[in-house]
Amino acid sequence: MNNFFLQKFNIPCYDTDMAQKLKPVAFMNYAQEMANGHASVLGFGYDDMIRTRTAWVLSRMHIKFLRHPEWRETVNLRTWHKGPEGLFYLRDFKMTDGNDGNVLVLATTSWLVVNIDTRRLVREAILDEGSVCKEDAISPSCGKIRIPDNCPAEFAAVHKVSYSDVDMNGHANNAMYIQWSMDVIDGSVTLKKPLKELKVNFNHEILAGESVSLYLVSVPGEDIYYVEGRKQEDGKDGTVSFCVEMVF
């Protein structure tokens, strides 16, 4: 049984920022593809799930960047699933450098299984217990993000979900929420300081053609930022679709 799934990457220029370091959005894309690759090996990947009209939906994610890998660097990304925790199914990730095995990035993710026709949760996913690995990259699993009460949210932008945002399921790719969030923070932070830690709560999907209002919260005296995305409904801000916490 393949309890771990390992893949080697050479960091390309288009996945790096102006400091030639891996963008957080790129790591999320790697992780999503790795998750599906491993799930397919284990018999519950995309093609297996679609036969029963179900799908994995990423709900929460917590990432720690110990060091951002750089352009042309070779890295190893490893993933494994930890089985169920309440309504969620947990999957962790560890990225190491290609030479000495030094840890670069750690992540833990929480997934739900939904019926793609009714959008309702499916509470009984079929998983082989023999494929579970209880090793923790990050513990505990990502909880609910709570924005401090004394920090007001300020309107930052409206984003309309367009071609470059949408994945093969017709809604905004989870990684794009991070890109939108990074884009509304001042460049004096994002262009000059590495992201150390990231938490995301994905609450409701955003479909192609829909618009989301982005609200920014900054913690005074600290490089901690929150971005909340509120889907526009009838021209007004409605459902909170996602919330991101970033520490630089």
Coordinates of N, CA and C in Angstrom, one line a residue:
M1 N 0.8 -1.2 0.0 CA 0.0 0.0 0.0 C 0.9 1.3 0.0
N2 N 0.6 2.2 -0.9 CA 1.3 3.5 -1.0 C 0.8 4.5 0.0
N3 N 1.4 4.5 1.2 CA 0.9 5.4 2.2 C 1.4 6.8 2.0
F4 N 2.5 6.9 1.2 CA 3.0 8.2 0.8 C 3.1 8.4 -0.7
F5 N 2.9 9.6 -1.2 CA 3.1 9.9 -2.6 C 4.1 11.0 -2.8
L6 N 5.1 10.7 -3.6 CA 6.3 11.6 -3.7 C 6.5 12.1 -5.1
Q7 N 6.7 13.3 -5.2 CA 7.0 13.9 -6.6 C 8.1 14.9 -6.5
K8 N 9.0 14.9 -7.5 CA 10.1 15.9 -7.6 C 9.7 17.0 -8.5
F9 N 10.0 18.2 -8.1 CA 9.8 19.4 -8.9 C 11.0 20.2 -9.1
N10 N 11.2 20.8 -10.3 CA 12.2 21.8 -10.6 C 11.4 23.1 -10.7
I11 N 11.7 24.1 -9.8 CA 10.9 25.3 -9.7 C 11.0 26.1 -11.0
P12 N 10.0 26.3 -11.8 CA 10.1 27.1 -13.0 C 9.9 28.6 -12.7
C13 N 10.4 29.4 -13.6 CA 10.3 30.9 -13.4 C 8.9 31.4 -13.3
Y14 N 7.9 30.8 -14.0 CA 6.6 31.3 -13.9 C 5.9 31.0 -12.6
D15 N 6.5 30.2 -11.7 CA 5.9 29.9 -10.4 C 6.6 30.7 -9.3
T16 N 7.4 31.7 -9.7 CA 8.2 32.5 -8.7 C 7.8 34.0 -8.8
D17 N 8.2 34.7 -7.7 CA 7.9 36.1 -7.6 C 9.1 36.9 -8.1
M18 N 9.1 38.2 -7.8 CA 10.2 39.1 -8.3 C 11.5 38.8 -7.5
A19 N 11.4 38.1 -6.4 CA 12.6 37.7 -5.6 C 13.0 36.3 -6.0
Q20 N 12.4 35.7 -7.1 CA 12.7 34.4 -7.6 C 12.4 33.3 -6.6
K21 N 11.4 33.5 -5.8 CA 11.0 32.5 -4.8 C 9.6 32.0 -5.1
L22 N 9.4 30.8 -4.7 CA 8.1 30.1 -5.1 C 6.9 30.9 -4.5
K23 N 6.0 31.2 -5.4 CA 4.7 31.9 -4.9 C 3.9 30.9 -4.1
P24 N 3.2 31.4 -3.1 CA 2.2 30.6 -2.3 C 1.2 29.9 -3.2
V25 N 0.7 30.7 -4.2 CA -0.4 30.1 -5.1 C 0.2 28.9 -5.9
A26 N 1.5 29.0 -6.2 CA 2.1 27.8 -6.9 C 2.1 26.6 -6.0
F27 N 2.5 26.8 -4.8 CA 2.5 25.6 -3.9 C 1.2 25.0 -3.8
M28 N 0.1 25.8 -3.7 CA -1.2 25.3 -3.6 C -1.6 24.5 -4.8
N29 N -1.2 25.0 -6.0 CA -1.5 24.2 -7.2 C -0.7 22.9 -7.2
Y30 N 0.5 22.9 -6.8 CA 1.3 21.6 -6.7 C 0.5 20.6 -5.7
A31 N 0.1 21.2 -4.6 CA -0.6 20.3 -3.6 C -1.9 19.7 -4.1
Q32 N -2.7 20.5 -4.8 CA -3.9 20.0 -5.3 C -3.7 18.9 -6.3
E33 N -2.7 19.0 -7.2 CA -2.5 18.0 -8.2 C -1.9 16.8 -7.5
M34 N -1.0 16.9 -6.5 CA -0.5 15.8 -5.7 C -1.6 15.1 -5.0
A35 N -2.5 15.8 -4.4 CA -3.6 15.1 -3.7 C -4.4 14.2 -4.6
N36 N -4.7 14.7 -5.8 CA -5.5 13.9 -6.7 C -4.7 12.7 -7.2
G37 N -3.4 13.0 -7.5 CA -2.5 11.9 -7.9 C -2.5 10.7 -6.9
H38 N -2.3 11.1 -5.7 CA -2.2 10.0 -4.6 C -3.6 9.4 -4.5
A39 N -4.7 10.2 -4.4 CA -6.0 9.6 -4.3 C -6.3 8.6 -5.4
S40 N -5.8 8.9 -6.6 CA -6.1 8.0 -7.8 C -5.4 6.7 -7.6
V41 N -4.1 6.8 -7.1 CA -3.4 5.5 -6.8 C -4.1 4.7 -5.8
L42 N -4.8 5.3 -4.8 CA -5.4 4.6 -3.7 C -6.9 4.2 -4.1
G43 N -7.4 4.7 -5.3 CA -8.7 4.2 -5.7 C -9.8 5.2 -5.3
F44 N -9.5 6.4 -4.9 CA -10.6 7.4 -4.6 C -10.2 8.7 -5.2
G45 N -9.6 8.7 -6.4 CA -9.3 10.0 -7.1 C -10.5 10.5 -7.9
Y46 N -10.3 11.5 -8.7 CA -11.3 12.2 -9.4 C -12.2 11.2 -10.2
D47 N -11.5 10.4 -11.0 CA -12.2 9.4 -11.9 C -13.0 8.4 -11.1
D48 N -12.5 8.0 -10.0 CA -13.2 7.0 -9.2 C -14.5 7.7 -8.5
M49 N -14.3 8.9 -8.0 CA -15.4 9.6 -7.4 C -16.5 10.0 -8.3
I50 N -16.1 10.4 -9.5 CA -17.2 10.9 -10.5 C -18.1 9.8 -10.8
R51 N -17.7 8.6 -10.7 CA -18.7 7.5 -11.1 C -19.8 7.4 -10.1
T52 N -19.6 7.9 -8.9 CA -20.7 7.9 -7.9 C -21.3 9.4 -7.7
R53 N -20.9 10.2 -8.7 CA -21.3 11.6 -8.6 C -20.9 12.4 -7.4
T54 N -19.7 12.0 -6.9 CA -19.2 12.7 -5.7 C -17.8 13.3 -6.1
A55 N -17.4 14.2 -5.2 CA -16.1 14.9 -5.4 C -15.5 15.3 -4.1
W56 N -14.2 15.4 -4.1 CA -13.5 16.0 -2.9 C -13.5 17.5 -3.0
V57 N -13.8 18.1 -1.9 CA -13.8 19.6 -1.9 C -12.9 20.1 -0.8
L58 N -11.9 20.9 -1.1 CA -11.0 21.4 -0.1 C -11.7 22.4 0.7
S59 N -11.7 22.3 2.1 CA -12.4 23.1 3.0 C -11.5 24.0 3.8
R60 N -10.4 23.5 4.2 CA -9.5 24.3 5.1 C -8.0 23.9 4.8
M61 N -7.1 24.9 5.0 CA -5.7 24.7 4.7 C -4.9 25.5 5.6
H62 N -3.8 24.9 6.1 CA -2.8 25.7 6.9 C -1.4 25.3 6.4
I63 N -0.7 26.4 6.0 CA 0.6 26.2 5.4 C 1.7 27.0 6.2
K64 N 2.8 26.4 6.4 CA 4.0 27.1 7.0 C 5.1 27.0 6.1
F65 N 5.6 28.2 5.7 CA 6.8 28.3 4.8 C 8.0 28.6 5.7
L66 N 8.8 27.5 5.8 CA 10.0 27.7 6.6 C 11.1 28.4 5.7
R67 N 11.1 28.0 4.5 CA 12.0 28.7 3.5 C 11.3 28.5 2.1
H68 N 11.1 29.6 1.4 CA 10.6 29.5 0.0 C 11.6 29.0 -0.9
P69 N 11.4 27.9 -1.6 CA 12.3 27.4 -2.6 C 12.5 28.4 -3.7
E70 N 13.6 28.4 -4.4 CA 13.9 29.4 -5.4 C 13.9 28.9 -6.8
W71 N 13.8 29.8 -7.8 CA 13.8 29.4 -9.2 C 15.0 28.4 -9.5
R72 N 14.6 27.4 -10.2 CA 15.5 26.3 -10.7 C 16.0 25.4 -9.6
E73 N 15.5 25.6 -8.4 CA 15.8 24.6 -7.3 C 15.0 23.4 -7.5
T74 N 15.6 22.2 -7.1 CA 14.9 21.0 -7.1 C 14.4 20.6 -5.7
V75 N 13.1 20.3 -5.7 CA 12.5 20.0 -4.4 C 11.7 18.7 -4.5
N76 N 11.4 18.1 -3.3 CA 10.6 16.9 -3.2 C 9.4 17.3 -2.4
L77 N 8.2 16.9 -3.0 CA 7.0 17.2 -2.2 C 6.3 15.8 -1.9
R78 N 6.0 15.6 -0.7 CA 5.4 14.3 -0.2 C 4.1 14.6 0.4
T79 N 3.1 13.7 0.1 CA 1.8 13.9 0.7 C 1.3 12.5 1.2
W80 N 0.4 12.6 2.1 CA -0.3 11.3 2.7 C -1.6 11.7 3.3
H81 N -2.5 10.8 3.4 CA -3.8 11.1 4.0 C -3.9 10.4 5.4
K82 N -4.6 11.2 6.3 CA -4.6 10.8 7.7 C -6.0 10.3 8.1
G83 N -6.9 10.1 7.1 CA -8.2 9.5 7.5 C -9.1 10.6 8.0
P84 N -10.3 10.2 8.5 CA -11.3 11.1 8.9 C -11.1 11.8 10.2
E85 N -11.6 13.0 10.3 CA -11.7 13.7 11.6 C -13.0 14.5 11.6
G86 N -14.0 13.9 12.3 CA -15.3 14.5 12.2 C -15.9 14.4 10.8
L87 N -16.3 15.6 10.3 CA -16.8 15.6 8.9 C -15.7 15.6 7.9
F88 N -14.5 15.9 8.3 CA -13.4 16.2 7.4 C -12.6 14.9 7.2
Y89 N -11.8 14.9 6.1 CA -10.8 14.0 5.8 C -9.5 14.8 5.6
L90 N -8.4 14.3 6.4 CA -7.2 15.1 6.5 C -6.1 14.6 5.5
R91 N -5.4 15.5 4.9 CA -4.3 15.2 4.1 C -3.2 16.2 4.4
D92 N -1.9 15.7 4.6 CA -0.8 16.6 4.9 C 0.2 16.5 3.8
F93 N 1.1 17.5 3.8 CA 2.2 17.7 2.8 C 3.5 18.1 3.5
K94 N 4.6 17.7 2.9 CA 5.9 18.2 3.3 C 6.8 18.4 2.1
M95 N 7.3 19.6 2.0 CA 8.2 19.9 0.9 C 9.6 20.0 1.5
T96 N 10.6 19.3 0.8 CA 12.0 19.3 1.3 C 12.9 19.7 0.1
D97 N 14.1 20.2 0.4 CA 15.0 20.5 -0.6 C 15.6 19.2 -1.2
G98 N 16.2 19.3 -2.4 CA 16.6 18.1 -3.2 C 17.9 17.6 -2.8
N99 N 18.6 18.3 -1.9 CA 20.0 17.9 -1.5 C 20.0 17.2 -0.2
D100 N 19.7 17.9 0.9 CA 19.9 17.4 2.3 C 18.6 17.0 2.9
G101 N 17.5 17.2 2.3 CA 16.2 16.8 2.9 C 15.7 17.9 3.9
N102 N 16.2 19.1 3.8 CA 15.8 20.1 4.8 C 14.3 20.5 4.5
V103 N 13.5 20.7 5.5 CA 12.1 21.0 5.3 C 12.0 22.4 4.9
L104 N 11.2 22.6 3.8 CA 10.9 23.9 3.3 C 9.5 24.4 3.6
V105 N 8.5 23.5 3.4 CA 7.1 23.9 3.5 C 6.4 22.7 4.2
L106 N 5.5 23.0 5.1 CA 4.6 22.1 5.8 C 3.2 22.5 5.6
A107 N 2.3 21.6 5.4 CA 0.9 21.9 5.2 C 0.0 20.8 5.7
T108 N -1.2 21.2 6.2 CA -2.3 20.3 6.5 C -3.6 20.8 5.8
T109 N -4.3 19.9 5.3 CA -5.6 20.2 4.6 C -6.7 19.4 5.1
S110 N -7.9 20.0 5.0 CA -9.1 19.3 5.5 C -10.1 19.3 4.3
W111 N -10.6 18.1 4.0 CA -11.5 17.9 2.8 C -12.8 17.4 3.2
L112 N -13.8 17.7 2.3 CA -15.2 17.2 2.5 C -15.5 16.4 1.2
V113 N -16.4 15.5 1.3 CA -16.9 14.8 0.1 C -18.4 15.3 -0.1
V114 N -18.6 15.8 -1.3 CA -20.0 16.3 -1.7 C -20.5 15.6 -2.9
N115 N -21.8 15.5 -2.9 CA -22.5 15.0 -4.1 C -22.6 16.2 -5.1
I116 N -22.0 16.0 -6.3 CA -21.9 17.1 -7.2 C -23.2 17.6 -7.8
D117 N -24.3 16.8 -7.7 CA -25.6 17.2 -8.2 C -26.4 18.0 -7.2
T118 N -26.4 17.5 -5.9 CA -27.2 18.1 -4.9 C -26.4 19.1 -4.1
R119 N -25.0 19.0 -4.1 CA -24.1 19.9 -3.4 C -24.2 19.5 -1.9
R120 N -24.7 18.4 -1.5 CA -24.8 18.0 -0.1 C -23.6 17.2 0.3
L121 N -23.3 17.2 1.6 CA -22.2 16.4 2.1 C -22.5 14.9 2.0
V122 N -21.5 14.2 1.7 CA -21.6 12.7 1.7 C -20.8 12.3 2.9
R123 N -21.4 11.6 3.9 CA -20.7 11.4 5.1 C -20.0 10.0 5.2
E124 N -20.2 9.2 4.2 CA -19.6 7.9 4.2 C -18.7 7.7 2.9
A125 N -17.5 8.2 3.0 CA -16.6 7.9 1.9 C -15.9 6.6 2.1
I126 N -15.6 5.9 1.0 CA -15.0 4.6 1.1 C -13.5 4.7 1.0
L127 N -12.8 4.5 2.2 CA -11.3 4.6 2.2 C -10.8 3.4 2.8
D128 N -9.6 3.0 2.3 CA -8.9 1.8 2.8 C -8.1 2.2 4.0
E129 N -8.5 1.7 5.2 CA -7.8 2.1 6.4 C -6.3 1.8 6.4
G130 N -5.9 0.8 5.6 CA -4.5 0.4 5.5 C -3.7 1.5 4.8
S131 N -4.3 2.4 4.1 CA -3.6 3.5 3.4 C -3.4 4.7 4.3
V132 N -4.0 4.7 5.5 CA -3.9 5.9 6.4 C -2.5 6.0 7.0
C133 N -2.0 7.2 7.1 CA -0.8 7.5 7.8 C -1.1 8.6 8.8
K134 N -0.8 8.4 10.1 CA -1.1 9.3 11.1 C 0.0 10.4 11.4
E135 N 1.0 10.4 10.6 CA 2.1 11.4 10.8 C 1.5 12.8 10.6
D136 N 1.9 13.7 11.4 CA 1.4 15.1 11.3 C 2.5 16.0 10.7
A137 N 2.2 16.7 9.6 CA 3.0 17.8 9.2 C 2.8 19.0 10.0
I138 N 1.5 19.3 10.3 CA 1.1 20.4 11.2 C 0.0 19.8 12.0
S139 N 0.0 20.1 13.3 CA -1.0 19.6 14.2 C -1.4 20.8 15.2
P140 N -2.6 21.0 15.5 CA -3.8 20.3 15.0 C -4.2 20.7 13.6
S141 N -5.3 20.2 13.1 CA -5.8 20.5 11.8 C -6.2 22.0 11.8
C142 N -6.4 22.6 10.6 CA -6.8 24.0 10.5 C -8.2 24.2 11.0
G143 N -8.3 25.1 11.9 CA -9.6 25.4 12.5 C -10.3 26.6 11.8
K144 N -11.3 27.1 12.4 CA -12.0 28.3 11.8 C -11.2 29.5 12.1
I145 N -11.0 30.3 11.0 CA -10.3 31.6 11.2 C -11.2 32.6 11.8
R146 N -10.7 33.3 12.8 CA -11.4 34.3 13.5 C -10.7 35.6 13.4
I147 N -11.3 36.6 12.8 CA -10.7 37.9 12.6 C -10.9 38.7 14.0
P148 N -9.8 39.3 14.5 CA -9.9 40.0 15.7 C -11.0 41.1 15.7
D149 N -11.7 41.2 16.8 CA -12.9 42.1 16.9 C -12.4 43.6 16.8
N150 N -11.2 43.9 17.3 CA -10.8 45.3 17.3 C -10.1 45.7 16.0
C151 N -10.2 44.9 15.0 CA -9.6 45.3 13.7 C -10.6 45.4 12.7
P152 N -11.0 46.6 12.2 CA -12.0 46.8 11.2 C -11.6 46.3 9.9
A153 N -12.6 45.8 9.1 CA -12.4 45.4 7.8 C -12.6 46.5 6.8
E154 N -11.7 46.7 5.9 CA -11.8 47.8 4.9 C -12.0 47.2 3.5
F155 N -13.0 47.8 2.8 CA -13.2 47.3 1.4 C -11.9 47.6 0.6
A156 N -11.5 46.5 -0.2 CA -10.3 46.6 -0.9 C -10.5 46.5 -2.5
A157 N -11.4 45.7 -2.9 CA -11.6 45.5 -4.4 C -12.8 44.6 -4.6
V158 N -13.2 44.6 -5.9 CA -14.2 43.6 -6.4 C -13.5 42.9 -7.5
H159 N -13.6 41.5 -7.4 CA -13.1 40.7 -8.4 C -14.1 39.9 -9.1
K160 N -14.2 39.9 -10.4 CA -15.1 39.1 -11.2 C -14.4 37.9 -11.6
V161 N -15.0 36.7 -11.3 CA -14.4 35.4 -11.7 C -14.4 35.2 -13.2
S162 N -13.2 35.1 -13.8 CA -13.1 35.1 -15.2 C -12.3 33.9 -15.6
Y163 N -12.0 33.8 -16.9 CA -11.3 32.6 -17.5 C -10.1 32.1 -16.7
S164 N -9.2 33.0 -16.3 CA -8.0 32.6 -15.7 C -8.2 32.1 -14.3
D165 N -9.4 32.3 -13.7 CA -9.7 31.9 -12.3 C -10.3 30.5 -12.3
V166 N -10.9 30.1 -13.3 CA -11.9 29.0 -13.3 C -11.2 27.6 -13.5
D167 N -11.5 26.6 -12.7 CA -10.9 25.3 -12.9 C -11.9 24.4 -13.8
M168 N -11.6 23.1 -13.9 CA -12.4 22.3 -14.8 C -13.7 22.0 -14.2
N169 N -14.0 22.3 -13.0 CA -15.3 22.1 -12.4 C -16.2 23.4 -12.6
G170 N -15.7 24.4 -13.2 CA -16.5 25.6 -13.4 C -16.6 26.6 -12.4
H171 N -15.8 26.4 -11.3 CA -15.7 27.5 -10.2 C -14.3 27.9 -10.0
A172 N -14.2 29.0 -9.2 CA -12.8 29.5 -9.0 C -11.9 28.5 -8.3
N173 N -10.7 28.3 -8.9 CA -9.8 27.4 -8.3 C -9.4 27.9 -6.9
N174 N -9.3 27.0 -6.0 CA -9.0 27.4 -4.6 C -7.7 28.2 -4.5
A175 N -6.7 27.9 -5.3 CA -5.4 28.7 -5.3 C -5.6 30.1 -5.6
M176 N -6.6 30.4 -6.5 CA -6.8 31.8 -6.9 C -7.3 32.7 -5.7
Y177 N -7.9 32.1 -4.7 CA -8.4 32.9 -3.6 C -7.1 33.5 -2.9
I178 N -6.0 32.8 -2.9 CA -4.8 33.3 -2.3 C -4.2 34.4 -3.2
Q179 N -4.3 34.2 -4.5 CA -3.7 35.2 -5.4 C -4.5 36.5 -5.2
W180 N -5.8 36.4 -5.2 CA -6.6 37.7 -4.9 C -6.3 38.3 -3.6
S181 N -6.1 37.5 -2.6 CA -5.8 38.0 -1.3 C -4.4 38.7 -1.2
M182 N -3.4 38.1 -1.8 CA -2.1 38.7 -1.9 C -2.1 40.0 -2.7
D183 N -2.9 40.1 -3.7 CA -3.0 41.3 -4.6 C -3.6 42.5 -3.9
V184 N -4.4 42.3 -2.8 CA -5.0 43.5 -2.2 C -4.2 44.0 -1.0
I185 N -3.1 43.3 -0.7 CA -2.2 43.8 0.4 C -1.1 44.6 -0.3
D186 N -0.7 45.7 0.4 CA 0.2 46.6 -0.2 C 1.5 46.0 -0.6
G187 N 2.1 46.4 -1.7 CA 3.3 45.8 -2.2 C 4.5 46.0 -1.3
S188 N 4.5 47.0 -0.4 CA 5.6 47.1 0.6 C 5.7 45.9 1.5
V189 N 4.6 45.1 1.5 CA 4.6 43.9 2.3 C 4.9 42.7 1.4
T190 N 4.0 42.5 0.4 CA 4.0 41.3 -0.4 C 5.3 41.2 -1.3
L191 N 5.8 42.3 -1.8 CA 6.9 42.3 -2.7 C 8.3 42.3 -1.9
K192 N 8.2 42.5 -0.6 CA 9.5 42.7 0.1 C 9.6 41.7 1.3
K193 N 8.5 41.1 1.7 CA 8.6 40.2 2.9 C 8.0 38.8 2.5
P194 N 8.7 37.8 2.9 CA 8.2 36.4 2.5 C 7.0 36.1 3.4
L195 N 6.1 35.3 2.8 CA 4.9 34.9 3.6 C 5.4 33.7 4.5
K196 N 5.2 33.8 5.8 CA 5.6 32.8 6.7 C 4.5 31.7 7.0
E197 N 3.3 32.2 7.0 CA 2.2 31.3 7.4 C 0.9 31.7 6.7
L198 N 0.1 30.7 6.4 CA -1.1 31.0 5.7 C -2.2 30.0 6.1
K199 N -3.4 30.5 6.4 CA -4.5 29.7 6.7 C -5.7 30.1 5.9
V200 N -6.4 29.2 5.4 CA -7.6 29.5 4.5 C -8.8 28.7 4.9
N201 N -9.9 29.3 5.0 CA -11.2 28.6 5.1 C -12.0 28.8 3.8
F202 N -12.3 27.8 3.1 CA -13.1 27.8 1.9 C -14.5 27.5 2.3
N203 N -15.4 28.5 2.3 CA -16.8 28.3 2.8 C -17.8 28.0 1.7
H204 N -17.7 28.7 0.6 CA -18.7 28.5 -0.4 C -18.0 28.7 -1.8
E205 N -18.4 27.9 -2.8 CA -17.8 28.1 -4.1 C -18.2 29.4 -4.8
I206 N -17.3 29.8 -5.7 CA -17.6 31.0 -6.5 C -17.6 30.6 -7.9
L207 N -18.6 30.8 -8.7 CA -18.7 30.3 -10.0 C -18.2 31.3 -11.1
A208 N -17.9 30.9 -12.2 CA -17.5 31.7 -13.3 C -18.6 32.8 -13.6
G209 N -18.2 34.0 -13.7 CA -19.1 35.1 -14.0 C -19.6 35.8 -12.7
E210 N -19.4 35.2 -11.6 CA -19.8 35.8 -10.3 C -18.7 36.8 -9.8
S211 N -19.1 37.7 -9.0 CA -18.2 38.7 -8.4 C -18.1 38.6 -6.9
V212 N -16.9 38.9 -6.4 CA -16.7 38.8 -5.0 C -16.0 40.1 -4.5
S213 N -16.6 40.6 -3.4 CA -16.0 41.8 -2.8 C -14.9 41.4 -1.8
L214 N -13.7 42.0 -1.9 CA -12.6 41.6 -1.0 C -12.4 42.7 0.1
Y215 N -12.4 42.2 1.3 CA -12.2 43.1 2.5 C -10.9 42.7 3.2
L216 N -10.1 43.8 3.5 CA -8.8 43.6 4.1 C -8.8 44.1 5.5
V217 N -8.2 43.2 6.3 CA -8.0 43.6 7.8 C -6.5 43.5 8.1
S218 N -5.9 44.5 8.7 CA -4.5 44.5 9.1 C -4.4 44.6 10.6
V219 N -3.6 43.9 11.2 CA -3.4 43.9 12.6 C -2.3 45.0 13.0
P220 N -2.7 46.0 13.7 CA -1.7 47.1 14.0 C -0.5 46.6 14.6
G221 N 0.7 47.1 14.1 CA 2.0 46.7 14.7 C 2.5 45.4 14.4
E222 N 1.8 44.6 13.6 CA 2.2 43.3 13.2 C 2.0 43.0 11.7
D223 N 2.8 42.2 11.1 CA 2.6 41.8 9.7 C 1.6 40.6 9.6
I224 N 0.4 40.9 10.1 CA -0.6 39.9 10.0 C -1.8 40.5 9.3
Y225 N -2.3 39.8 8.3 CA -3.4 40.3 7.5 C -4.5 39.2 7.3
Y226 N -5.7 39.7 7.2 CA -6.9 38.9 6.9 C -7.6 39.4 5.7
V227 N -8.0 38.5 4.8 CA -8.8 38.9 3.6 C -10.1 38.1 3.7
E228 N -11.2 38.7 3.6 CA -12.5 38.1 3.5 C -13.2 38.3 2.2
G229 N -13.6 37.3 1.5 CA -14.3 37.4 0.3 C -15.8 37.2 0.4
R230 N -16.6 38.2 0.0 CA -18.0 38.1 0.2 C -18.6 38.2 -1.2
K231 N -19.3 37.1 -1.6 CA -19.9 37.0 -2.9 C -21.0 38.0 -3.1
Q232 N -21.0 38.7 -4.2 CA -22.1 39.6 -4.5 C -23.3 38.9 -4.9
E233 N -24.4 39.3 -4.3 CA -25.7 38.8 -4.6 C -26.7 39.9 -4.8
D234 N -27.3 40.0 -6.0 CA -28.2 41.1 -6.3 C -27.5 42.5 -6.1
G235 N -26.2 42.6 -6.4 CA -25.5 43.8 -6.3 C -25.1 44.2 -5.0
K236 N -25.3 43.3 -4.0 CA -24.9 43.6 -2.6 C -24.0 42.5 -2.1
D237 N -23.2 42.8 -1.1 CA -22.3 41.8 -0.5 C -23.2 40.8 0.3
G238 N -23.0 39.5 0.0 CA -23.8 38.5 0.7 C -22.9 37.5 1.4
T239 N -23.0 36.2 0.9 CA -22.3 35.1 1.6 C -20.8 35.3 1.7
V240 N -20.2 35.0 2.9 CA -18.8 35.0 3.0 C -18.3 33.7 2.4
S241 N -17.6 33.8 1.3 CA -17.2 32.6 0.5 C -15.8 32.1 1.0
F242 N -15.0 32.9 1.5 CA -13.7 32.5 2.0 C -13.1 33.5 3.0
C243 N -12.1 33.0 3.8 CA -11.4 33.9 4.7 C -9.9 33.4 4.7
V244 N -9.0 34.3 4.6 CA -7.6 34.0 4.6 C -6.9 34.8 5.7
E245 N -6.0 34.1 6.4 CA -5.1 34.7 7.4 C -3.7 34.5 6.9
M246 N -2.9 35.6 6.8 CA -1.5 35.6 6.4 C -0.6 36.3 7.3
V247 N 0.5 35.6 7.6 CA 1.5 36.2 8.5 C 2.8 36.3 7.7
F248 N 3.4 37.5 7.6 CA 4.6 37.8 6.8 C 5.8 38.0 7.8

